[in-house]
PDB file of C-alpha atoms in Angstrom:
ATOM      1  CA  UNK A   1      55.081-189.023  14.861  1.00  0.00           C
ATOM      2  CA  UNK A   2      56.050-186.490  17.382  1.00  0.00           C
ATOM      3  CA  UNK A   3      52.744-186.995  18.943  1.00  0.00           C
ATOM      4  CA  UNK A   4      53.788-190.738  19.453  1.00  0.00           C
ATOM      5  CA  UNK A   5      57.124-189.604  20.975  1.00  0.00           C
ATOM      6  CA  UNK A   6      55.788-186.980  23.008  1.00  0.00           C
ATOM      7  CA  UNK A   7      53.405-189.605  24.524  1.00  0.00           C
ATOM      8  CA  UNK A   8      56.096-192.150  25.164  1.00  0.00           C
ATOM      9  CA  UNK A   9      58.314-189.640  27.124  1.00  0.00           C
ATOM     10  CA  UNK A  10      55.252-188.448  29.139  1.00  0.00           C
ATOM     11  CA  UNK A  11      54.474-192.188  29.992  1.00  0.00           C
ATOM     12  CA  UNK A  12      57.878-192.744  30.898  1.00  0.00           C
ATOM     13  CA  UNK A  13      57.875-189.862  33.315  1.00  0.00           C
ATOM     14  CA  UNK A  14      54.559-191.128  34.749  1.00  0.00           C
ATOM     15  CA  UNK A  15      55.936-194.432  35.415  1.00  0.00           C
ATOM     16  CA  UNK A  16      58.961-193.041  37.126  1.00  0.00           C
ATOM     17  CA  UNK A  17      56.498-190.918  39.113  1.00  0.00           C
ATOM     18  CA  UNK A  18      58.017-187.968  38.171  1.00  0.00           C
ATOM     19  CA  UNK A  19      54.611-186.451  37.462  1.00  0.00           C
ATOM     20  CA  UNK A  20      50.928-187.256  38.723  1.00  0.00           C
ATOM     21  CA  UNK A  21      48.451-189.208  36.421  1.00  0.00           C
ATOM     22  CA  UNK A  22      46.051-185.792  36.666  1.00  0.00           C
ATOM     23  CA  UNK A  23      48.959-183.849  35.161  1.00  0.00           C
ATOM     24  CA  UNK A  24      49.652-186.093  32.151  1.00  0.00           C
ATOM     25  CA  UNK A  25      47.730-184.193  29.459  1.00  0.00           C
ATOM     26  CA  UNK A  26      49.575-181.055  30.462  1.00  0.00           C
ATOM     27  CA  UNK A  27      53.117-182.563  30.363  1.00  0.00           C
ATOM     28  CA  UNK A  28      52.220-184.443  27.142  1.00  0.00           C
ATOM     29  CA  UNK A  29      51.333-181.098  25.400  1.00  0.00           C
ATOM     30  CA  UNK A  30      54.495-179.411  26.869  1.00  0.00           C
ATOM     31  CA  UNK A  31      56.663-182.156  25.513  1.00  0.00           C
ATOM     32  CA  UNK A  32      54.888-181.877  22.327  1.00  0.00           C
ATOM     33  CA  UNK A  33      55.529-178.344  21.943  1.00  0.00           C
ATOM     34  CA  UNK A  34      59.115-178.697  23.208  1.00  0.00           C
ATOM     35  CA  UNK A  35      59.899-181.598  20.578  1.00  0.00           C
ATOM     36  CA  UNK A  36      58.226-179.366  17.753  1.00  0.00           C
ATOM     37  CA  UNK A  37      59.968-176.289  18.479  1.00  0.00           C
ATOM     38  CA  UNK A  38      63.408-178.162  18.717  1.00  0.00           C
ATOM     39  CA  UNK A  39      62.340-179.695  15.306  1.00  0.00           C
ATOM     40  CA  UNK A  40      61.882-176.201  13.947  1.00  0.00           C
ATOM     41  CA  UNK A  41      64.839-174.558  15.246  1.00  0.00           C
ATOM     42  CA  UNK A  42      67.248-177.502  13.829  1.00  0.00           C
ATOM     43  CA  UNK A  43      65.602-176.998  10.086  1.00  0.00           C
ATOM     44  CA  UNK A  44      65.972-173.440  10.397  1.00  0.00           C
ATOM     45  CA  UNK A  45      69.637-173.754  11.411  1.00  0.00           C
ATOM     46  CA  UNK A  46      70.299-176.328   8.641  1.00  0.00           C
ATOM     47  CA  UNK A  47      68.664-174.264   6.034  1.00  0.00           C
ATOM     48  CA  UNK A  48      70.715-171.228   7.370  1.00  0.00           C
ATOM     49  CA  UNK A  49      73.758-173.213   6.670  1.00  0.00           C
ATOM     50  CA  UNK A  50      72.593-174.193   3.321  1.00  0.00           C
ATOM     51  CA  UNK A  51      71.960-170.740   2.262  1.00  0.00           C
ATOM     52  CA  UNK A  52      74.850-169.226   4.574  1.00  0.00           C
ATOM     53  CA  UNK A  53      72.357-167.111   5.870  1.00  0.00           C
ATOM     54  CA  UNK A  54      72.115-168.386   9.548  1.00  0.00           C
ATOM     55  CA  UNK A  55      71.845-165.101  11.522  1.00  0.00           C
ATOM     56  CA  UNK A  56      69.371-163.630   8.964  1.00  0.00           C
ATOM     57  CA  UNK A  57      67.260-166.502   9.471  1.00  0.00           C
ATOM     58  CA  UNK A  58      67.517-166.219  13.209  1.00  0.00           C
ATOM     59  CA  UNK A  59      66.407-162.689  13.070  1.00  0.00           C
ATOM     60  CA  UNK A  60      63.766-163.174  10.756  1.00  0.00           C
ATOM     61  CA  UNK A  61      62.212-166.068  12.786  1.00  0.00           C
ATOM     62  CA  UNK A  62      62.389-164.256  16.014  1.00  0.00           C
ATOM     63  CA  UNK A  63      60.947-160.866  14.720  1.00  0.00           C
ATOM     64  CA  UNK A  64      58.037-162.995  13.127  1.00  0.00           C
ATOM     65  CA  UNK A  65      57.352-165.207  16.167  1.00  0.00           C
ATOM     66  CA  UNK A  66      57.448-162.505  18.605  1.00  0.00           C
ATOM     67  CA  UNK A  67      55.000-160.310  16.917  1.00  0.00           C
ATOM     68  CA  UNK A  68      52.856-163.318  15.758  1.00  0.00           C
ATOM     69  CA  UNK A  69      52.210-164.434  19.240  1.00  0.00           C
ATOM     70  CA  UNK A  70      49.890-161.514  19.785  1.00  0.00           C
ATOM     71  CA  UNK A  71      48.847-160.218  16.408  1.00  0.00           C
ATOM     72  CA  UNK A  72      47.830-164.075  15.433  1.00  0.00           C
ATOM     73  CA  UNK A  73      47.471-165.319  11.902  1.00  0.00           C
ATOM     74  CA  UNK A  74      46.900-168.157   9.789  1.00  0.00           C
ATOM     75  CA  UNK A  75      46.951-171.844  11.416  1.00  0.00           C
ATOM     76  CA  UNK A  76      47.509-174.817   9.484  1.00  0.00           C
ATOM     77  CA  UNK A  77      45.104-177.755  10.047  1.00  0.00           C
ATOM     78  CA  UNK A  78      47.814-179.989  11.114  1.00  0.00           C
ATOM     79  CA  UNK A  79      51.115-180.229  12.525  1.00  0.00           C
ATOM     80  CA  UNK A  80      52.490-181.734   9.419  1.00  0.00           C
ATOM     81  CA  UNK A  81      51.360-179.046   7.412  1.00  0.00           C
ATOM     82  CA  UNK A  82      52.338-176.493   9.819  1.00  0.00           C
ATOM     83  CA  UNK A  83      55.976-177.734   9.546  1.00  0.00           C
ATOM     84  CA  UNK A  84      55.770-178.032   5.908  1.00  0.00           C
ATOM     85  CA  UNK A  85      54.418-174.275   5.416  1.00  0.00           C
ATOM     86  CA  UNK A  86      57.099-172.985   7.828  1.00  0.00           C
ATOM     87  CA  UNK A  87      59.834-174.914   6.207  1.00  0.00           C
ATOM     88  CA  UNK A  88      58.663-173.507   2.847  1.00  0.00           C
ATOM     89  CA  UNK A  89      58.274-169.926   4.003  1.00  0.00           C
ATOM     90  CA  UNK A  90      61.711-170.097   5.447  1.00  0.00           C
ATOM     91  CA  UNK A  91      63.340-171.487   2.365  1.00  0.00           C
ATOM     92  CA  UNK A  92      61.317-168.966   0.226  1.00  0.00           C
ATOM     93  CA  UNK A  93      62.659-165.852   2.498  1.00  0.00           C
ATOM     94  CA  UNK A  94      66.102-166.940   2.728  1.00  0.00           C
ATOM     95  CA  UNK A  95      66.182-167.142  -0.880  1.00  0.00           C
ATOM     96  CA  UNK A  96      64.751-163.741  -1.440  1.00  0.00           C
ATOM     97  CA  UNK A  97      67.277-162.311   1.070  1.00  0.00           C
ATOM     98  CA  UNK A  98      70.518-164.268  -0.641  1.00  0.00           C
ATOM     99  CA  UNK A  99      69.337-163.677  -4.270  1.00  0.00           C
ATOM    100  CA  UNK A 100      66.977-160.798  -4.787  1.00  0.00           C
ATOM    101  CA  UNK A 101      68.305-157.263  -4.596  1.00  0.00           C
ATOM    102  CA  UNK A 102      65.997-155.332  -2.498  1.00  0.00           C
ATOM    103  CA  UNK A 103      66.691-151.454  -2.012  1.00  0.00           C
ATOM    104  CA  UNK A 104      65.745-149.166   0.777  1.00  0.00           C
ATOM    105  CA  UNK A 105      62.755-147.585  -0.879  1.00  0.00           C
ATOM    106  CA  UNK A 106      61.079-151.245  -1.623  1.00  0.00           C
ATOM    107  CA  UNK A 107      61.838-152.000   2.217  1.00  0.00           C
ATOM    108  CA  UNK A 108      59.919-148.768   3.324  1.00  0.00           C
ATOM    109  CA  UNK A 109      57.055-149.600   0.799  1.00  0.00           C
ATOM    110  CA  UNK A 110      56.642-153.035   2.169  1.00  0.00           C
ATOM    111  CA  UNK A 111      56.780-151.817   5.773  1.00  0.00           C
ATOM    112  CA  UNK A 112      54.070-149.207   5.259  1.00  0.00           C
ATOM    113  CA  UNK A 113      51.961-151.811   3.615  1.00  0.00           C
ATOM    114  CA  UNK A 114      52.351-154.385   6.167  1.00  0.00           C
ATOM    115  CA  UNK A 115      52.106-152.362   8.951  1.00  0.00           C
ATOM    116  CA  UNK A 116      48.585-150.885   7.718  1.00  0.00           C
ATOM    117  CA  UNK A 117      47.548-154.418   7.608  1.00  0.00           C
ATOM    118  CA  UNK A 118      48.845-155.458  11.077  1.00  0.00           C
ATOM    119  CA  UNK A 119      47.345-152.343  12.828  1.00  0.00           C
ATOM    120  CA  UNK A 120      44.070-152.863  11.200  1.00  0.00           C
ATOM    121  CA  UNK A 121      43.411-156.766  11.709  1.00  0.00           C
ATOM    122  CA  UNK A 122      45.467-157.733  14.900  1.00  0.00           C
ATOM    123  CA  UNK A 123      44.875-159.428  16.580  1.00  0.00           C
ATOM    124  CA  UNK A 124      43.074-162.272  14.417  1.00  0.00           C
ATOM    125  CA  UNK A 125      42.007-165.041  16.787  1.00  0.00           C
ATOM    126  CA  UNK A 126      41.960-168.519  15.664  1.00  0.00           C
ATOM    127  CA  UNK A 127      38.850-170.884  16.047  1.00  0.00           C
ATOM    128  CA  UNK A 128      40.845-173.223  18.569  1.00  0.00           C
ATOM    129  CA  UNK A 129      42.049-169.991  20.680  1.00  0.00           C
ATOM    130  CA  UNK A 130      38.971-167.625  20.632  1.00  0.00           C
ATOM    131  CA  UNK A 131      39.715-164.045  22.586  1.00  0.00           C
ATOM    132  CA  UNK A 132      37.361-162.465  24.879  1.00  0.00           C
ATOM    133  CA  UNK A 133      37.072-158.453  24.378  1.00  0.00           C
ATOM    134  CA  UNK A 134      39.551-158.073  27.079  1.00  0.00           C
ATOM    135  CA  UNK A 135      41.776-160.305  25.916  1.00  0.00           C
ATOM    136  CA  UNK A 136      41.754-158.705  22.394  1.00  0.00           C
ATOM    137  CA  UNK A 137      42.491-155.416  23.797  1.00  0.00           C
ATOM    138  CA  UNK A 138      45.603-156.591  25.779  1.00  0.00           C
ATOM    139  CA  UNK A 139      46.795-158.278  22.696  1.00  0.00           C
ATOM    140  CA  UNK A 140      46.271-155.481  20.469  1.00  0.00           C
ATOM    141  CA  UNK A 141      48.003-153.268  22.769  1.00  0.00           C
ATOM    142  CA  UNK A 142      51.081-155.912  23.052  1.00  0.00           C
ATOM    143  CA  UNK A 143      50.804-156.046  18.984  1.00  0.00           C
ATOM    144  CA  UNK A 144      51.155-152.279  18.722  1.00  0.00           C
ATOM    145  CA  UNK A 145      54.185-152.279  21.226  1.00  0.00           C
ATOM    146  CA  UNK A 146      56.145-154.823  19.518  1.00  0.00           C
ATOM    147  CA  UNK A 147      55.493-153.519  16.140  1.00  0.00           C
ATOM    148  CA  UNK A 148      56.709-150.322  17.280  1.00  0.00           C
ATOM    149  CA  UNK A 149      59.714-151.706  18.498  1.00  0.00           C
ATOM    150  CA  UNK A 150      60.641-153.865  15.556  1.00  0.00           C
ATOM    151  CA  UNK A 151      59.726-151.099  13.092  1.00  0.00           C
ATOM    152  CA  UNK A 152      61.705-148.507  14.909  1.00  0.00           C
ATOM    153  CA  UNK A 153      64.708-150.770  14.695  1.00  0.00           C
ATOM    154  CA  UNK A 154      63.975-151.209  11.215  1.00  0.00           C
ATOM    155  CA  UNK A 155      64.241-147.434  10.763  1.00  0.00           C
ATOM    156  CA  UNK A 156      67.513-147.090  12.731  1.00  0.00           C
ATOM    157  CA  UNK A 157      69.008-149.849  10.804  1.00  0.00           C
ATOM    158  CA  UNK A 158      67.809-148.120   7.516  1.00  0.00           C
ATOM    159  CA  UNK A 159      69.555-144.821   8.793  1.00  0.00           C
ATOM    160  CA  UNK A 160      72.764-146.807   9.624  1.00  0.00           C
ATOM    161  CA  UNK A 161      72.755-148.814   6.559  1.00  0.00           C
ATOM    162  CA  UNK A 162      72.638-151.923   8.011  1.00  0.00           C
ATOM    163  CA  UNK A 163      70.379-153.306   5.238  1.00  0.00           C
ATOM    164  CA  UNK A 164      70.529-156.935   6.073  1.00  0.00           C
ATOM    165  CA  UNK A 165      68.904-156.456   9.628  1.00  0.00           C
ATOM    166  CA  UNK A 166      66.286-154.033   7.830  1.00  0.00           C
ATOM    167  CA  UNK A 167      65.474-156.728   5.051  1.00  0.00           C
ATOM    168  CA  UNK A 168      64.966-159.357   7.838  1.00  0.00           C
ATOM    169  CA  UNK A 169      62.502-157.209   9.744  1.00  0.00           C
ATOM    170  CA  UNK A 170      60.497-156.168   6.699  1.00  0.00           C
ATOM    171  CA  UNK A 171      60.228-159.687   5.530  1.00  0.00           C
ATOM    172  CA  UNK A 172      58.947-160.982   8.956  1.00  0.00           C
ATOM    173  CA  UNK A 173      56.387-158.125   8.872  1.00  0.00           C
ATOM    174  CA  UNK A 174      55.246-159.072   5.335  1.00  0.00           C
ATOM    175  CA  UNK A 175      54.890-162.739   6.036  1.00  0.00           C
ATOM    176  CA  UNK A 176      52.700-161.913   9.263  1.00  0.00           C
ATOM    177  CA  UNK A 177      50.547-159.461   7.045  1.00  0.00           C
ATOM    178  CA  UNK A 178      49.961-162.381   4.629  1.00  0.00           C
ATOM    179  CA  UNK A 179      49.179-164.601   7.301  1.00  0.00           C
ATOM    180  CA  UNK A 180      46.805-162.115   9.039  1.00  0.00           C
ATOM    181  CA  UNK A 181      44.954-161.739   5.568  1.00  0.00           C
ATOM    182  CA  UNK A 182      44.857-165.606   5.188  1.00  0.00           C
ATOM    183  CA  UNK A 183      43.149-166.390   8.324  1.00  0.00           C
ATOM    184  CA  UNK A 184      40.781-163.607   7.788  1.00  0.00           C
ATOM    185  CA  UNK A 185      39.713-164.984   4.619  1.00  0.00           C
ATOM    186  CA  UNK A 186      39.629-168.558   5.848  1.00  0.00           C
ATOM    187  CA  UNK A 187      37.376-167.597   8.693  1.00  0.00           C
ATOM    188  CA  UNK A 188      34.964-165.253   6.605  1.00  0.00           C
ATOM    189  CA  UNK A 189      34.831-168.277   4.289  1.00  0.00           C
ATOM    190  CA  UNK A 190      34.016-170.664   6.474  1.00  0.00           C
ATOM    191  CA  UNK A 191      31.034-168.304   7.836  1.00  0.00           C
ATOM    192  CA  UNK A 192      29.718-167.673   4.170  1.00  0.00           C
ATOM    193  CA  UNK A 193      29.520-171.645   3.988  1.00  0.00           C
ATOM    194  CA  UNK A 194      27.966-172.172   7.128  1.00  0.00           C
ATOM    195  CA  UNK A 195      25.351-169.403   6.565  1.00  0.00           C
ATOM    196  CA  UNK A 196      24.599-170.686   3.205  1.00  0.00           C
ATOM    197  CA  UNK A 197      24.097-174.133   4.615  1.00  0.00           C
ATOM    198  CA  UNK A 198      22.003-172.842   7.272  1.00  0.00           C
ATOM    199  CA  UNK A 199      19.845-171.087   4.740  1.00  0.00           C
ATOM    200  CA  UNK A 200      19.486-174.275   2.421  1.00  0.00           C
ATOM    201  CA  UNK A 201      18.560-176.170   5.433  1.00  0.00           C
ATOM    202  CA  UNK A 202      16.015-173.615   6.578  1.00  0.00           C
ATOM    203  CA  UNK A 203      14.276-173.291   3.006  1.00  0.00           C
TER     204      UNK A 203
END
């Protein structure tokens, strides 16, 4: 549906000569991403209002997205599955932050475990976006920098007893940790399946 809408908008821009024919695919992709992001943002705000956790949801998503851009992680096979997965995660996180009592000790344990995974595996490239050695070095360096800033903010929040922000950052790193592990397992499983298939074909 979103792809159909983005095509119509891009075609309208083309008819009005706002864009050139050779730039159609670039603008169509840009419009598609813009609509997708707007849908995600609206969903986040609606869920935030429902749970009465608007700013907590915004902090969680920003912390997660900024780090995930360079760290990588699991990619859903279709936009619809991506939307449903993202919405489910936000609902789960907002539920945890609203109804589950998480003390400082648990936050630090979760931060330590998540940080170890993030620092070991990042960046995890996707099949649709492979990285060369130079890109991996750049992405890894930026991941470390962003992780350091976010974790530093979490520590400061713990010292200042700003528990709500600490939990938001902790949950963001926990979700990213799970996304990294999921993508690593998915890629390893696919490689094993292809290897076994090639071995059978060879013999």
